[in-house]
Amino acid sequence: MGYLGGDYDVIVIGAGHAGCEAALASARMGCETLLLTINLDMVAFMPCNPSIGGPAKGHVVREIDALGGEMGRNIDKTFIQMRMLNTGKGPAVHALRAQADKFLYQHTMKETIEKTEHLTLRQGMAEDLIVEDGVCRGVITKTGAEYRAKAVVLTTGTYLRGKVIIGELMYESGPNNQQPSIKLSETLRRIGLELARFKTGTPPRVHQDTIDFSKTEIQPGDDNPKYFSFETIYAEQANDQIPCWLTYTSEETHKIINDNLHRAPMFSGQIEGTGPRYCPSIEDKIVRFADKPKHQIFLEPEGRNTKEYYVQGLSTSMPEDVQLNILRSIPGLEKVEMMRTGYAIEYDAVVPTQLWPSLETKIVSGLFTAGQINGTSGYEEAAGQGIMAGINAARKVKGEEPVIIERSAGYIGVMIDDLVTKGTNEPYRLLTSRAEYRLLLRHDNADLRLTPLGHAIGLIPEERYARFLEKKAKVEAEIERLKETRFKPDEQVLGLLASRESAPIQNTVDGVTLLRRPEITYADLEKLSPSPVELTDDIKEQVEIQIKYAGYIDKQLQQVERLAKMEKKRIPENIDYSIIHGLATEAKQKLDKVRPLSLGQASRISGVTPSDLSILLVHLEQFNRTKAASGG
Amino acid sequence: MTEDTIAAVATALGEGSIAVVRISGPEAVEKIAPLFRSKTDLRQAPTHTVNYGWMVDPVNGAVLDEVLVTVMKGPRSFTAEDVVEISTHGGIVAVQAVLELVLRSGIRMAEPGEFTKRAFLNGRIDLAQAEAVIDLIRSKSNRAFQIAQKQSEGALSKRIVPLRQKLLELLAHVEVNIDYPEHDVADMTAASIKETCGEALKTVEELLKTAAEGKILREGIVTAIVGRPNAGKSSLLNALAQENKAIVTDIPGTTRDIIEETVSLAGIPLRLLDTAGIRETSDVVERIGVERSRGALNEADLILLVLNHAEPLHEDERQLLEELADRPAIVVVNKMDLAGDLELDEVRKRFDEDRIVRISAKEGAGIEALEKAVSKLFFGGGIESEDLTYVSNARHIALLHQAGQSLKDAMASSDEGIPIDLIQIDLASAWERLGEIVGDTASESLLDQIFSQFCLGK
């Protein structure tokens, strides 16, 4: 009954946010790629909130764009609202967040995939993996098609043995009542992967015409929005944005929830999976923070041509009747009609310490995993892993070394390093506080950090790279110019300083010195001494940030420099920790499990002490010297 | 791997006539030169020369000690890096002060065995010695770990832990403002950052002041002397006090009748519990009663059980032997000058020969053996450089200074209207430095704090 469906370089299983990026990256790198999905209508579907970006997440979208990925371009084409968050704080934590037209987002992504060379999109449920001698050679679908490949990327999201829970009701299901993937989970266990059970959830959706917006506060988009992609110059929707609305839970809401806790699966023990602390259900919030009198509820439109609204803040797995009562206890929603019921979903995830930093599994060569299957949460986190898994699968096929983004080069690097080094005991969400070099990993400089890499691996076309180089050169030239430009304490300069409540200068100073004053902006200097060449706002912003925060930036760069030697000190993949004399037993076990590729990665494993690292270092030196002595 | 510059005391802890602080790394000469007042500028000093002068605190010009400073430029040095060695006067105080000064200049305290590790990595030590190098690192770190464990229960930790908690709450609040900008958590204001930092700074400065008075420096091993009446506890006490002329200090305890006395045994400070009780009544066990003697036993890091060689084992003593077998205890068989009725075999059933010492307190005989036994119990043998009992305090002081500086920076930045995500860098640095003192540098605790302090989520 089986038949040979085709021969590919790379197969990607699952067309969510991770799968789309993985498949596009692989195909754009010239690999014949098959993208399999259970349901062709679910490509790049947003099963939860209809938005993309925010702190750390928005940074990742820009990093994906800088590497040549699709998420940034796709949301720029399909947003219905764009906001820059954290503008009152430092430039490193400014964060772009978009509300998406979730249907348009899907269609646009699907169209891009369909038009991409070397990429085949097909409906089919992968149930088995072909593994020969520890190497993954392809997949077999439910309908009996056998697809051969040199590398396989699993991006199964929450589909693996998915189970939906709504109050007392429980049934096997993927997100949004899709078919779950049961057999593939069994396959993964069979090939020896350790799986964890995680849980997440989504709130109900309601009908726009039954909301009384007069009882809520409007949350508009930005007037002159920025975009995610460094390539987007202008988007038409900027002038036709749709607002979100803010309301709050009431005393009545809390009472309804407290009265019905015995019916909440979270507390009745029905849910076995570990849920994320940062995305708790409303019942969880009310129990854990009983003192808090009200919680924010954001009403977010799901698209331009739909009446559905997403009720952010009300993620719940309460029974349907309770959900309706909860909704109607909220100001503005007294007469609301619920269109979709909120639910919790449990699913299997791969324990991510079983992966190399390339996202390839350690036990099966050529098998990569990315996205929610690796224990993360969020579209952006998924997409960030997806592009890396796609890149590394393609490189594996071509016989090239994997690409690993350092923690000091991107949030994507921080996330993957955290996952494969420390693992996670709850769905992992990126936060800017997870980055030790937050000031280096800015939203504004993602292109400077990663576009050269994107170009080197073949995802950034030459013309885009040329534009990037030109921008970079202009930034550097303008900083040089300001260093050389002298400002005398004349009437014009002193007048400007006075108007900014800045202390007057006594002697001639250069532009950099002036710009370092917190109250002086690039725009101020520009008035006194405009650049001889025309500069874009982007470039001006970059010049200002690099000069203004140079002190802090340099400090972090020095830290990176200090640790760079540790990061560069390689540990052989096949090292036998059990025979290293002097290593503590705990360190031996942990090192053997994680199998870090560098001393830096080893240093981040909990339970590995500085003396264990010293001993490991001495051992490596001994090993190298012995090898050198034997001429090996 | 070229490294940063490190320092540690390189001579044996104790009463030697000189002590040496060794500094190794690319900035060794450059960082020490400004601290050294002499005819010669260290930067100009030829390699392998000894230079006479004084160590001076550049902040207030105070002279710390008269010293000899040796400069050895790499690769002709122990570590093959630039090495500076400062020979100070012996004892604890001078070397401590010099090390503290060196660490305050931004040089890092060496990790256990780090000089040797560098010597090996830089090819100064033969490949055949690799295992010995590893053993050295392991044993020194184990020892440092034990000491750190003790310190984590000490007075300093008790002050620092709540301080860190306050900073952690502040950090969590700042992080929530950054990562959840639309959440209904009020923005952390410059005023409240300043307030919390100001309070923290006050505590840090108080701690530095106590450190300067030498109280922290003299934390030693808390020692209980127990035994039956007439076993010879008080004569042991007198012998210890006499043998080691240096009684360092008398610290009044929290209750009026407990007086602690510190004696130095083989360079290890021992804080003797309830010495007044021993002297007054020669009978701790009886006088203080079972409950209190239990208390003293539980509190002690070291227990000296004194047995009388001239008498057979008493039932109380059998019980004590059983109880103390798994504790850091040493059996001191006193009155060896008298004929013995003591059943030593029974003692040997529970205690290794290493932990049994024979003395005659009256004749002052056997104290050396006791020194060896204590030293072996706590340091696995001879005491040498880099032992952290007192040196780590210099490290603590340097860390407190660094934490204080970060707090001051955070306060100054708040005044200048610097954004909170940049002030956070200084806050986090203060929190981390204080964490190094109490041995807690886990970054996960910040996330735990964020999610327990704030109700977040979509």
CSV table of C-alpha atoms in Angstrom, one decimal, chain B residues 35-286:
chain,number,residue,atom,x,y,z
B,35,LEU,CA,49.9,51.4,44.8
B,36,PHE,CA,53.6,51.2,45.4
B,37,ARG,CA,55.6,54.2,46.7
B,38,SER,CA,59.3,53.8,46.1
B,39,LYS,CA,62.3,55.4,44.5
B,40,THR,CA,61.7,53.1,41.5
B,41,ASP,CA,58.6,53.3,39.3
B,42,LEU,CA,57.5,49.6,38.9
B,43,ARG,CA,56.8,50.2,35.3
B,44,GLN,CA,60.4,51.1,34.8
B,45,ALA,CA,61.8,48.3,37.0
B,46,PRO,CA,63.8,45.7,35.1
B,47,THR,CA,62.5,42.2,35.2
B,48,HIS,CA,63.7,39.9,38.1
B,49,THR,CA,64.5,42.8,40.4
B,50,VAL,CA,63.4,43.3,44.0
B,51,ASN,CA,62.3,46.8,44.9
B,52,TYR,CA,61.9,48.4,48.3
B,53,GLY,CA,59.1,50.7,49.3
B,54,TRP,CA,55.6,51.0,50.8
B,55,MET,CA,52.1,50.0,49.8
B,56,VAL,CA,50.0,53.0,49.9
B,57,ASP,CA,46.3,53.4,49.5
B,58,PRO,CA,46.0,55.9,46.6
B,59,VAL,CA,42.6,57.2,47.9
B,60,ASN,CA,43.8,58.6,51.2
B,61,GLY,CA,47.5,58.2,51.0
B,62,ALA,CA,47.6,55.8,54.0
B,63,VAL,CA,50.7,53.7,54.3
B,64,LEU,CA,49.7,50.0,54.7
B,65,ASP,CA,53.0,48.2,55.0
B,66,GLU,CA,56.7,48.4,54.3
B,67,VAL,CA,57.3,45.9,51.5
B,68,LEU,CA,59.6,44.3,49.0
B,69,VAL,CA,58.1,44.0,45.5
B,70,THR,CA,59.6,41.6,43.0
B,71,VAL,CA,58.8,42.0,39.3
B,72,MET,CA,59.1,39.0,36.9
B,73,LYS,CA,58.1,39.6,33.3
B,74,GLY,CA,56.7,36.7,31.4
B,75,PRO,CA,57.5,34.3,30.1
B,76,ARG,CA,60.3,33.9,32.7
B,77,SER,CA,57.9,33.5,35.6
B,78,PHE,CA,55.9,30.8,37.3
B,79,THR,CA,52.8,31.3,35.2
B,80,ALA,CA,54.7,32.5,32.1
B,81,GLU,CA,52.7,35.8,32.5
B,82,ASP,CA,53.9,39.0,34.0
B,83,VAL,CA,54.1,38.4,37.8
B,84,VAL,CA,54.5,40.8,40.7
B,85,GLU,CA,55.1,39.5,44.2
B,86,ILE,CA,54.6,41.7,47.2
B,87,SER,CA,56.4,40.6,50.3
B,88,THR,CA,54.7,42.1,53.4
B,89,HIS,CA,55.2,41.7,57.1
B,90,GLY,CA,53.9,38.4,58.5
B,91,GLY,CA,50.7,37.8,60.4
B,92,ILE,CA,47.3,38.3,59.1
B,93,VAL,CA,46.7,42.0,59.2
B,94,ALA,CA,49.4,43.4,56.8
B,95,VAL,CA,48.9,40.8,54.1
B,96,GLN,CA,45.2,41.1,54.4
B,97,ALA,CA,45.3,44.9,54.0
B,98,VAL,CA,47.6,44.6,51.0
B,99,LEU,CA,45.5,42.0,49.2
B,100,GLU,CA,42.4,44.0,49.8
B,101,LEU,CA,44.1,47.0,48.2
B,102,VAL,CA,45.2,44.9,45.3
B,103,LEU,CA,41.7,43.5,44.7
B,104,ARG,CA,40.2,47.0,45.0
B,105,SER,CA,42.3,48.1,42.0
B,106,GLY,CA,40.3,45.8,39.8
B,107,ILE,CA,42.4,42.7,39.9
B,108,ARG,CA,40.4,39.5,40.4
B,109,MET,CA,40.9,37.1,43.3
B,110,ALA,CA,42.4,33.9,41.9
B,111,GLU,CA,40.3,30.8,41.8
B,112,PRO,CA,41.6,27.8,43.7
B,113,GLY,CA,44.7,26.5,41.9
B,114,GLU,CA,44.5,29.1,39.2
B,115,PHE,CA,48.2,30.1,39.2
B,116,THR,CA,49.2,26.4,38.7
B,117,LYS,CA,46.5,26.0,36.1
B,118,ARG,CA,47.9,29.0,34.2
B,119,ALA,CA,51.4,27.7,34.5
B,120,PHE,CA,50.3,24.4,33.0
B,121,LEU,CA,48.2,26.0,30.2
B,122,ASN,CA,51.2,28.3,29.3
B,123,GLY,CA,53.5,25.3,29.1
B,124,ARG,CA,55.5,26.0,32.2
B,125,ILE,CA,54.5,22.7,33.7
B,126,ASP,CA,55.3,19.4,32.2
B,127,LEU,CA,52.5,17.4,30.6
B,128,ALA,CA,53.3,14.5,33.0
B,129,GLN,CA,52.1,16.8,35.8
B,130,ALA,CA,48.6,17.3,34.3
B,131,GLU,CA,47.0,14.9,36.8
B,132,ALA,CA,48.8,16.6,39.7
B,133,VAL,CA,47.5,19.9,38.5
B,134,ILE,CA,44.0,18.6,38.4
B,135,ASP,CA,44.3,17.1,41.8
B,136,LEU,CA,45.5,20.4,43.1
B,137,ILE,CA,42.5,22.3,41.6
B,138,ARG,CA,40.1,19.7,42.9
B,139,SER,CA,41.4,19.6,46.4
B,140,LYS,CA,41.7,23.4,46.7
B,141,SER,CA,38.2,23.9,45.4
B,142,ASN,CA,36.7,21.3,47.7
B,143,ARG,CA,38.3,23.1,50.6
B,144,ALA,CA,37.1,26.5,49.3
B,145,PHE,CA,33.7,25.1,48.9
B,146,GLN,CA,33.6,23.8,52.5
B,147,ILE,CA,34.6,27.2,53.7
B,148,ALA,CA,32.1,28.9,51.5
B,149,GLN,CA,29.4,26.7,52.9
B,150,LYS,CA,30.3,27.7,56.4
B,151,GLN,CA,30.4,31.3,55.5
B,152,SER,CA,27.0,31.1,53.8
B,153,GLU,CA,25.6,30.5,57.3
B,154,GLY,CA,27.7,33.3,58.8
B,155,ALA,CA,26.9,36.8,60.0
B,156,LEU,CA,27.9,38.4,56.8
B,157,SER,CA,25.4,36.3,54.8
B,158,LYS,CA,22.7,37.1,57.2
B,159,ARG,CA,23.1,40.8,56.4
B,160,ILE,CA,23.6,40.3,52.7
B,161,VAL,CA,20.8,37.9,51.9
B,162,PRO,CA,17.9,40.3,52.7
B,163,LEU,CA,19.8,43.1,51.0
B,164,ARG,CA,20.0,41.1,47.8
B,165,GLN,CA,16.3,40.2,48.1
B,166,LYS,CA,15.4,43.9,48.1
B,167,LEU,CA,17.6,44.5,45.0
B,168,LEU,CA,16.1,41.5,43.4
B,169,GLU,CA,12.6,42.8,43.9
B,170,LEU,CA,13.7,46.1,42.4
B,171,LEU,CA,15.3,44.3,39.4
B,172,ALA,CA,12.2,42.3,38.9
B,173,HIS,CA,10.1,45.4,38.8
B,174,VAL,CA,12.4,47.0,36.3
B,175,GLU,CA,12.4,43.9,34.1
B,176,VAL,CA,8.6,43.8,34.2
B,177,ASN,CA,8.5,47.4,33.0
B,178,ILE,CA,10.7,46.5,30.2
B,179,ASP,CA,9.3,43.1,29.1
B,180,TYR,CA,5.6,43.9,29.8
B,181,PRO,CA,5.3,47.6,28.8
B,182,GLU,CA,1.6,47.5,28.5
B,183,HIS,CA,0.9,45.7,31.7
B,184,ASP,CA,-0.7,47.6,34.6
B,185,VAL,CA,2.4,47.7,36.7
B,186,ALA,CA,3.4,51.2,37.6
B,187,ASP,CA,6.7,52.3,36.1
B,188,MET,CA,9.6,52.2,38.5
B,189,THR,CA,10.6,55.7,39.2
B,190,ALA,CA,14.0,57.2,39.6
B,191,ALA,CA,13.1,58.2,43.1
B,192,SER,CA,12.3,54.7,44.3
B,193,ILE,CA,15.4,53.3,42.5
B,194,LYS,CA,17.4,55.9,44.4
B,195,GLU,CA,15.7,55.0,47.7
B,196,THR,CA,16.3,51.3,47.5
B,197,CYS,CA,19.9,51.8,46.3
B,198,GLY,CA,20.5,54.3,49.0
B,199,GLU,CA,19.4,51.8,51.7
B,200,ALA,CA,21.4,49.1,50.2
B,201,LEU,CA,24.4,51.3,50.0
B,202,LYS,CA,24.1,52.2,53.6
B,203,THR,CA,24.2,48.5,54.6
B,204,VAL,CA,27.2,47.9,52.3
B,205,GLU,CA,29.0,50.8,53.9
B,206,GLU,CA,28.3,49.6,57.4
B,207,LEU,CA,29.6,46.2,56.5
B,208,LEU,CA,32.7,47.7,55.0
B,209,LYS,CA,33.2,49.6,58.3
B,210,THR,CA,32.9,46.5,60.4
B,211,ALA,CA,35.3,44.8,58.0
B,212,ALA,CA,37.7,47.6,58.5
B,213,GLU,CA,37.5,47.1,62.2
B,214,GLY,CA,38.6,43.6,61.7
B,215,LYS,CA,35.6,41.8,63.0
B,216,ILE,CA,34.8,40.0,59.8
B,217,LEU,CA,38.4,39.1,59.4
B,218,ARG,CA,38.6,37.2,62.6
B,219,GLU,CA,35.7,34.8,62.0
B,220,GLY,CA,37.3,31.5,62.9
B,221,ILE,CA,36.3,27.9,63.5
B,222,VAL,CA,33.7,27.8,66.2
B,223,THR,CA,35.1,25.3,68.7
B,224,ALA,CA,33.5,23.5,71.6
B,225,ILE,CA,35.6,21.8,74.3
B,226,VAL,CA,33.5,19.1,76.0
B,227,GLY,CA,34.3,16.4,78.5
B,228,ARG,CA,33.6,15.1,82.0
B,229,PRO,CA,34.7,17.0,85.1
B,230,ASN,CA,38.4,16.6,85.7
B,231,ALA,CA,39.1,15.4,82.2
B,232,GLY,CA,41.3,18.5,81.9
B,233,LYS,CA,39.3,20.9,79.7
B,234,SER,CA,40.5,24.0,81.4
B,235,SER,CA,44.1,22.9,81.4
B,236,LEU,CA,43.8,22.2,77.6
B,237,LEU,CA,42.3,25.7,77.2
B,238,ASN,CA,45.2,27.2,79.1
B,239,ALA,CA,47.7,25.2,77.2
B,240,LEU,CA,46.2,26.4,73.9
B,241,ALA,CA,46.2,30.0,75.1
B,242,GLN,CA,49.8,29.8,76.3
B,243,GLU,CA,51.2,27.8,73.4
B,244,ASN,CA,49.8,30.4,71.0
B,245,LYS,CA,50.8,33.6,72.6
B,246,ALA,CA,48.5,35.4,70.1
B,247,ILE,CA,45.1,35.6,71.7
B,248,VAL,CA,43.5,37.6,69.1
B,249,THR,CA,40.5,39.1,70.7
B,250,ASP,CA,37.8,38.8,73.2
B,251,ILE,CA,34.4,39.2,71.7
B,252,PRO,CA,31.5,39.6,74.1
B,253,GLY,CA,28.8,37.2,72.9
B,254,THR,CA,25.1,37.8,72.8
B,255,THR,CA,24.4,36.6,76.3
B,256,ARG,CA,26.4,37.9,79.2
B,257,ASP,CA,27.7,34.6,80.3
B,258,ILE,CA,29.1,33.3,77.0
B,259,ILE,CA,32.5,34.7,76.3
B,260,GLU,CA,34.2,33.7,73.1
B,261,GLU,CA,37.9,33.6,73.0
B,262,THR,CA,40.0,33.1,69.9
B,263,VAL,CA,43.2,31.3,69.8
B,264,SER,CA,45.4,30.6,66.8
B,265,LEU,CA,46.2,26.9,66.3
B,266,ALA,CA,48.6,26.3,63.4
B,267,GLY,CA,47.5,29.6,62.0
B,268,ILE,CA,43.9,28.6,62.1
B,269,PRO,CA,41.8,30.9,64.3
B,270,LEU,CA,39.6,28.9,66.7
B,271,ARG,CA,36.7,30.6,68.4
B,272,LEU,CA,36.3,28.7,71.7
B,273,LEU,CA,32.8,28.6,73.0
B,274,ASP,CA,32.0,29.2,76.6
B,275,THR,CA,35.5,29.5,77.8
B,276,ALA,CA,34.3,31.4,80.9
B,277,GLY,CA,32.2,28.4,81.8
B,278,ILE,CA,35.2,26.1,81.5
B,279,ARG,CA,37.4,28.3,83.6
B,280,GLU,CA,34.9,29.0,86.3
B,281,THR,CA,33.6,25.6,87.0
B,282,SER,CA,35.8,23.2,85.1
B,283,ASP,CA,32.6,21.4,84.3
B,284,VAL,CA,30.7,22.5,81.3
B,285,VAL,CA,28.5,19.4,81.0
B,286,GLU,CA,27.3,19.5,84.5
